Coordinates of C-alpha atoms and ligand atoms in Angstrom, one line a residue:
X67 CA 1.8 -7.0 -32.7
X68 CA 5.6 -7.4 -32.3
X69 CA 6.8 -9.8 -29.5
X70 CA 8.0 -8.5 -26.3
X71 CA 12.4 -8.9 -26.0
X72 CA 13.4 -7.1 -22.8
X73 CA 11.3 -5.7 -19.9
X74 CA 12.2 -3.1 -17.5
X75 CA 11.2 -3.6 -14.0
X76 CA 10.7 -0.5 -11.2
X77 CA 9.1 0.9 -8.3
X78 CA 7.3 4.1 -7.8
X79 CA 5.9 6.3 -5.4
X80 CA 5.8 5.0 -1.6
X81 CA 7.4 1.9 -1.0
X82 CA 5.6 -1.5 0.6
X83 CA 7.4 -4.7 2.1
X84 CA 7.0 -7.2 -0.5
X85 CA 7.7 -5.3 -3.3
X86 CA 11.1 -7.0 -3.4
X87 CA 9.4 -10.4 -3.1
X88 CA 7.3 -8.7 -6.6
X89 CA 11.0 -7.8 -8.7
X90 CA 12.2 -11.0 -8.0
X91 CA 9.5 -12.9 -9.6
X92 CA 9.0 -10.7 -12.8
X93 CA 12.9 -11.1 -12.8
X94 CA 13.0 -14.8 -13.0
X95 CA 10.0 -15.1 -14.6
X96 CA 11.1 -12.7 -17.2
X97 CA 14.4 -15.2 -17.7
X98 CA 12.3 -18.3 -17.4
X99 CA 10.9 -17.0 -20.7
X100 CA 13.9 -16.2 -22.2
X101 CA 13.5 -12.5 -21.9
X102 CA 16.1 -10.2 -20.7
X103 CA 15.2 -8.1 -17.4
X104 CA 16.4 -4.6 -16.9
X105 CA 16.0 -3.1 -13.3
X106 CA 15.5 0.6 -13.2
X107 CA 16.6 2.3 -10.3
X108 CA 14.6 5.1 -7.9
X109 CA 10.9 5.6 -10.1
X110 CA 10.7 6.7 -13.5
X111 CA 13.3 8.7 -12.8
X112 CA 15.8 6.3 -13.1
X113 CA 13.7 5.9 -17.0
X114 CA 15.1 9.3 -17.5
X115 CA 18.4 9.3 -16.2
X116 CA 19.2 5.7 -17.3
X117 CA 19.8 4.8 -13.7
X118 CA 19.0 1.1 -15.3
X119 CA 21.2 -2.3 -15.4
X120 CA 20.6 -6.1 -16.8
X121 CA 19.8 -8.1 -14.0
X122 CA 20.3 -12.4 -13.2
X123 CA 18.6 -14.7 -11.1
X124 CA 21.3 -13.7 -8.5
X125 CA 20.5 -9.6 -8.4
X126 CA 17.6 -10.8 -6.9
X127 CA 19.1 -13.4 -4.5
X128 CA 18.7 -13.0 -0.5
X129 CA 15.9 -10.6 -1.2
X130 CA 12.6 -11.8 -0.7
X131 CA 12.4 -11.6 3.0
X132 CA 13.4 -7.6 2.9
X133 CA 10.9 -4.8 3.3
X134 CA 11.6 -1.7 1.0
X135 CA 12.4 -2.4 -2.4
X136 CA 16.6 -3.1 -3.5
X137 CA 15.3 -0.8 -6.7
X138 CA 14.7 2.0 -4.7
X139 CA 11.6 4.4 -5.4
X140 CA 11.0 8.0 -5.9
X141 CA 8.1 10.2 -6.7
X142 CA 9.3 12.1 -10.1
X143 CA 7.7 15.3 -10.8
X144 CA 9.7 15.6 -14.3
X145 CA 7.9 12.4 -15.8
X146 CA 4.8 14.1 -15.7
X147 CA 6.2 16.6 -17.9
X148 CA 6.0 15.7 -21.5
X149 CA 9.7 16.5 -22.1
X150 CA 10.3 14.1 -19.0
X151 CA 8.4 11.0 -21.0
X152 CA 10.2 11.7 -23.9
X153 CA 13.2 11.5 -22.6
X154 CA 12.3 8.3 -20.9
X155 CA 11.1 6.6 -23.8
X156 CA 14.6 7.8 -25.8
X157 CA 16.5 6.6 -22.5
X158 CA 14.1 3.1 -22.8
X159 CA 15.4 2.6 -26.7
X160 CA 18.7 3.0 -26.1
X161 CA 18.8 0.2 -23.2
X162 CA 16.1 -1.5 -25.5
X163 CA 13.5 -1.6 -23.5
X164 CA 10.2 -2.0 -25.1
X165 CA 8.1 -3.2 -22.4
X166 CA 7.5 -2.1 -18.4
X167 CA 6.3 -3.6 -15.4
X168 CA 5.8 -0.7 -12.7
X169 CA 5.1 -1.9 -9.4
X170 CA 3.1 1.1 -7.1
X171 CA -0.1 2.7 -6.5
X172 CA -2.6 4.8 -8.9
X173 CA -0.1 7.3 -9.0
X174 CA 2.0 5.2 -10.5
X175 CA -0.2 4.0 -13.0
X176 CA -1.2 6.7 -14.5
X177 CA 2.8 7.7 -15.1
X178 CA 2.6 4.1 -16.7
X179 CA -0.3 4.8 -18.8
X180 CA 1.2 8.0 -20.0
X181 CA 4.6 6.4 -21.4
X182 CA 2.4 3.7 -22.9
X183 CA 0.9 6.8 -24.9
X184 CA 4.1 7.1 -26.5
X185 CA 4.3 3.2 -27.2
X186 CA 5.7 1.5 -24.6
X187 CA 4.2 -1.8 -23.5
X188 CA 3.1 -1.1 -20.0
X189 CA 1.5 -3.7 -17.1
X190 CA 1.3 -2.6 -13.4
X191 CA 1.7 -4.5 -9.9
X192 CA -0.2 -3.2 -7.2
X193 CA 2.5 -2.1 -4.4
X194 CA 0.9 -0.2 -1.3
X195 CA 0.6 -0.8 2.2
X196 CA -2.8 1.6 2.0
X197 CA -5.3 -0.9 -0.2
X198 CA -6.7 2.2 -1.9
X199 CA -6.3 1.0 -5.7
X200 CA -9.5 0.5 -7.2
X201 CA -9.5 -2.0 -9.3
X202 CA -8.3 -4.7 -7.3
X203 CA -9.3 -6.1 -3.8
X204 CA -5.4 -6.9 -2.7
X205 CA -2.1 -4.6 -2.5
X206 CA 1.2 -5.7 -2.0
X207 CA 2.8 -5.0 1.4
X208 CA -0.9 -4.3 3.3
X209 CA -0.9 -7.8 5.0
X210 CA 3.1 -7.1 6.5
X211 CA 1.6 -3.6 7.5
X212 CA -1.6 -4.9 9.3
X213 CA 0.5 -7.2 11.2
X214 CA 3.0 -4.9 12.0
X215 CA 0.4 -2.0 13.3
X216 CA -1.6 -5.2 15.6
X217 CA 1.8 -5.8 17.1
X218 CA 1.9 -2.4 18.0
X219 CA -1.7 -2.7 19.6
X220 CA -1.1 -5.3 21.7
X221 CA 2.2 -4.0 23.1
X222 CA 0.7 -0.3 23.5
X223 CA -2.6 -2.2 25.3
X224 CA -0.3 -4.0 27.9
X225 CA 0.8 -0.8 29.3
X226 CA -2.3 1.2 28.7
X227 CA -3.8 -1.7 31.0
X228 CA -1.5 -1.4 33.5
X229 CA -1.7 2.4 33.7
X230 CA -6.0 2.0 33.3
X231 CA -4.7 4.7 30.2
X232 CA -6.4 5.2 26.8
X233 CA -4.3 4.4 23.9
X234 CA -4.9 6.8 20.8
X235 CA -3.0 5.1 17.7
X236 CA -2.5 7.2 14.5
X237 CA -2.0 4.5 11.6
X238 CA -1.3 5.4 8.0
X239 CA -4.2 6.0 5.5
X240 CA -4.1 9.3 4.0
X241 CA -7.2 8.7 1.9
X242 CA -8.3 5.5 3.2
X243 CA -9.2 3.4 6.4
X244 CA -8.4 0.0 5.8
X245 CA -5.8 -0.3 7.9
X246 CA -7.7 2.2 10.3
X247 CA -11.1 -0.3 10.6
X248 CA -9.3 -4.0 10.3
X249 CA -7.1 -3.2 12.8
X250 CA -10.3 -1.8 15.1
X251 CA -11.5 -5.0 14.7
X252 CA -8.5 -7.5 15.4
X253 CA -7.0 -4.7 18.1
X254 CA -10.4 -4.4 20.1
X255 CA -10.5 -0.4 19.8
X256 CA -13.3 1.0 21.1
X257 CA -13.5 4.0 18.3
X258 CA -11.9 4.4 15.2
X259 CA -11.8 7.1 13.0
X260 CA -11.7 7.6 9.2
X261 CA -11.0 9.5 6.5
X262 CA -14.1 8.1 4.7
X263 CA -16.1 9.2 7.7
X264 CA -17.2 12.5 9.2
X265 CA -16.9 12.0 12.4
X266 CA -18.6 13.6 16.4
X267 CA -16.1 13.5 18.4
X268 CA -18.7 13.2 21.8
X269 CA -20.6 10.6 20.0
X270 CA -18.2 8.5 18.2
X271 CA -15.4 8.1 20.8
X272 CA -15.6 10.1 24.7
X273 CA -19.2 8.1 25.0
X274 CA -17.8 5.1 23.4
X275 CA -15.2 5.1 26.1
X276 CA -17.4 6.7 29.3
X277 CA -19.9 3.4 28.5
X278 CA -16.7 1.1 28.5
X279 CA -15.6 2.3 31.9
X280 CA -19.0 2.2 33.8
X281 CA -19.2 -1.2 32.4
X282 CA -15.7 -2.0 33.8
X283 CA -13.4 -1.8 31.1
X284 CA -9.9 -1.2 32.3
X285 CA -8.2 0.1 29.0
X286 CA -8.9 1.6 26.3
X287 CA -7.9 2.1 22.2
X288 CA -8.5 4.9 19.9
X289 CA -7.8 4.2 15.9
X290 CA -7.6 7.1 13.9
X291 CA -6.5 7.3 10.6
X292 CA -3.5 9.7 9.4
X293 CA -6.0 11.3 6.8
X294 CA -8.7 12.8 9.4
X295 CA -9.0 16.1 10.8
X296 CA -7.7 16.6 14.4
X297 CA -4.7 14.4 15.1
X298 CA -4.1 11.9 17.5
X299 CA -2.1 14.2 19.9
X300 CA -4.7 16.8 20.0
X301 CA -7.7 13.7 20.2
X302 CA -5.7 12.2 23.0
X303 CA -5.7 15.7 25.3
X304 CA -9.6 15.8 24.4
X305 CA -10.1 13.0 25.6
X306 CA -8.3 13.2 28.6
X307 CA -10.0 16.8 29.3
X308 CA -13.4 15.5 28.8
X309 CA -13.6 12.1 30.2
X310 CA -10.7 11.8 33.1
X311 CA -9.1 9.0 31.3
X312 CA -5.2 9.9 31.0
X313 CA -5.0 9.0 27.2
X314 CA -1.4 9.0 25.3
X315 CA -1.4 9.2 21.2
X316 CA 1.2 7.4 19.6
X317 CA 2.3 7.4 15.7
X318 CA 3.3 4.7 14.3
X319 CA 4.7 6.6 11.2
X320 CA 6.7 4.7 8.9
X321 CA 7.6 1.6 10.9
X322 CA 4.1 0.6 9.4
X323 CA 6.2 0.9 5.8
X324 CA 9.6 -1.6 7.1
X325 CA 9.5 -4.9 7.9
X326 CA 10.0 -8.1 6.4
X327 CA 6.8 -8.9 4.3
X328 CA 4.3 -11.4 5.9
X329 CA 3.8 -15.5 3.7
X330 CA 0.8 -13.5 2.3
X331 CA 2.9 -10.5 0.9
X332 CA 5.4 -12.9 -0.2
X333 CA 2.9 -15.4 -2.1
X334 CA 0.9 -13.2 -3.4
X335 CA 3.8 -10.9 -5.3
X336 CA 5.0 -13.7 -6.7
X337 CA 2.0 -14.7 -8.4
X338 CA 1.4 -11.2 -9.7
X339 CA 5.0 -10.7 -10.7
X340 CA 4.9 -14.0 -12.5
X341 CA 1.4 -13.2 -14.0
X342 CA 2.8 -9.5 -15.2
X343 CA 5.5 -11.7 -17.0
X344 CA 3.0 -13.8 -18.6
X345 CA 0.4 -11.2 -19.8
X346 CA 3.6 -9.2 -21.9
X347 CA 5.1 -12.6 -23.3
X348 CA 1.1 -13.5 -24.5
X349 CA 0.8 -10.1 -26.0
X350 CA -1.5 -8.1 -23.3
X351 CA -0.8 -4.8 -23.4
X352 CA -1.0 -1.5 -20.8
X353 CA -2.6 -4.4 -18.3
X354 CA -3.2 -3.9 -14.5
X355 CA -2.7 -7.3 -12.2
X356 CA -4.9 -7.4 -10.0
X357 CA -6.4 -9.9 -7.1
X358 CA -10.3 -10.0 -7.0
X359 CA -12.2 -12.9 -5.8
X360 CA -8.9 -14.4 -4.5
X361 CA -8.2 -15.3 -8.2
X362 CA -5.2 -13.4 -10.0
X363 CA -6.2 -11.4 -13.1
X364 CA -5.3 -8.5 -15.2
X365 CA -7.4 -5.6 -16.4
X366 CA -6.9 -2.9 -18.8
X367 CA -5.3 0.1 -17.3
X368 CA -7.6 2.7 -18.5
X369 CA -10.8 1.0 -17.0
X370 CA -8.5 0.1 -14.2
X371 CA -7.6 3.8 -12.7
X372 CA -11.8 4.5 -13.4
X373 CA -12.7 1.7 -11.0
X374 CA -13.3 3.0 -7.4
X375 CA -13.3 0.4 -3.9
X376 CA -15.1 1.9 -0.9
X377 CA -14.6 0.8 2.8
X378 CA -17.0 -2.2 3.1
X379 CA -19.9 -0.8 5.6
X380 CA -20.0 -4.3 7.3
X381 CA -16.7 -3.8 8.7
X382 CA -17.3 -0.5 10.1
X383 CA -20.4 -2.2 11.8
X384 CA -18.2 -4.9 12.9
X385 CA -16.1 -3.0 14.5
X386 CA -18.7 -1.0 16.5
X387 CA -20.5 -4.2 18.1
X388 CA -17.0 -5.4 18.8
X389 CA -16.6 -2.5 21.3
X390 CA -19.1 -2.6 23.1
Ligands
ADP94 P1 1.8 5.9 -5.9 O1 2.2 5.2 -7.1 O2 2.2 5.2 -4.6 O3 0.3 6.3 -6.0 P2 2.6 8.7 -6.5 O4 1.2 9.2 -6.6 O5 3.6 9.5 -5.7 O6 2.7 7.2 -5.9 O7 3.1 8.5 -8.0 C1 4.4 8.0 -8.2 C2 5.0 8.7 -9.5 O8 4.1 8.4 -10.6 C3 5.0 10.2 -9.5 O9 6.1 10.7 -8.8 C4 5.1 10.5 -11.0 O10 6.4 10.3 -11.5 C5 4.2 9.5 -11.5 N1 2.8 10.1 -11.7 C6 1.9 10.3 -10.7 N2 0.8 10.9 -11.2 C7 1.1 11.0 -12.5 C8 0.3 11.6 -13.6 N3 -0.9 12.1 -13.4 N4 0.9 11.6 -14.8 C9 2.1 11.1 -15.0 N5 2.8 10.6 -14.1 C10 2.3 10.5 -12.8

């Protein structure tokens, strides 16, 4: 096996805070090494286009307390095209780049695992505010989102106190309720739904909230994740139909995405970034990081996008006998 010389470093598919905090290591990791560190602009696309230039210690100064990533990201329909990965990998030669770290979700990956097809040396960072990859228990930019969505929840409950209103909070999660049940739990929320879950709307959240008010609660929050059926605006009018209660939805949208990334965020890119760096230089090839047991590790990518997480039962649970 030929020794790594240069990696390329981007970002893919929806961006997360911390994934700055993530270039920045594999970029002075990668010259720490003595490797030479290309940064790729906007996705694979920037692959294609040669949207790419060298970068130093200082491109990646002043960055690590920004949210969004100073690469840019795309989504790039053309790389999953087979002429697209050709011309990626001819665009990769020319700038000599024989190795890539791609920070993103399983999406990502598997445009990682297709160019590695073709012979490029590939290892992935996990970069999504959502937590739904797999293979590893931590994703870059969830802890900055969590925080950023309880903020929300405790300004939204000040006011739904003072107006006795119920708060119904939409929060990202297309496909999964991380964010939807932790932050039931550390908000107080007396319902929360999820895309995991079928849900009754009578049984799982206007009796949830009748019981709370004849036992004297004074407010009242509804989670409900972006992925479900119904929305929160058309949840909210149900509920106050049904039950009296004048309940507002709000969306938080993509100020869950912004923000500057939490110590955790931070910490924990760095150690993957560095690790990404490590696993190339030691020969480890078409690797995933990944953070299981709070230990950093990296797996192979093709067992990697097999592995499947579900939404731990217990917290669900949790966050029922927490409302009551
Ligand atoms: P994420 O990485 O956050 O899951 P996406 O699913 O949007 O984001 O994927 C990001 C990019 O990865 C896509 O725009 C595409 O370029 C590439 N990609 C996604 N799925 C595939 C696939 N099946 N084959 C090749 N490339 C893919």
């Amino acid at each position: 096996m030929s020794e790594i010389k240069s990696i390329g470093v981007l970002t893919s598919g929806g961006d997360a805070p911390g994934m700055n905090a993530a270039i920045r290591a594999v970029v002075r990791s990668g010259l720490y090494y003595g490797l030479r560190v290309m940064g790729i602009r906007k996705g694979f696309d920037g692959l294609i286009n040669g949207d790419i230039e060298e970068m130093t210690a200082r491109s990646v100064g002043d960055i690590i307390q920004r949210g969004g990533t100073i690469l840019q990201t795309a989504r790039s329909p053309q790389f999953k095209t087979e002429e697209g990965l050709n011309k990626a990998m001819a665009m990769a030669k020319v700038f000599g780049i024989d190795s890539l770290v791609v920070i993103g979700g399983d999406g990502s990956y598997r445009g990682a695992r297709d160019i590695s097809r073709l012979g490029m040396n590939v290892v992935g960072i996990p970069g999504t505010i959502d937590n739904d990859i797999g293979c590893t228990e931590y994703t870059i930019g969830y802890d900055t989102a969590l925080n950023t969505v309880q903020d929300a929840i405790d300004k939204i409950r000040d006011t739904a106190y003072s107006h006795e209103r119920c708060s119904v909070l939409e929060v990202m999660g297309r496909h999964a309720g991380y964010i939807a049940v932790n932050v039931s739990i550390s908000g107080g929320a007396e319902a929360v739904i999820l895309p995991e879950k079928p849900y009754d709307l009578d049984k799982d959240v206007l009796k949830p909230i009748i019981e709370g008010r004849n036992r004297g609660k004074r407010n009242y929050t509804v989670i409900v994740a972006e992925g479900v059926e119904g929305k929160a605006i058309e949840i909210a009018k149900e509920i106050t139909e049904k039950t009296g209660i004048e309940a507002r939805a709000t969306i938080l949208g993509h100020i869950q995405r912004g923000g500057s990334p939490t110590v955790q965020d931070r910490v924990m890119a760095s150690m993957m970034g560095l690790k990404a760096v490590e696993v190339l230089k030691s020969g480890g090839r078409n690797r995933i990081i990944a953070v299981n047991n709070n230990e950093v590790t990296d797996l192979d990518l093709e067992e990697a996008l097999k592995t499947k997480k579900d939404l731990p039962e217990e917290l669900i649970t949790l966050s029922k006998i927490m409302s009551l």
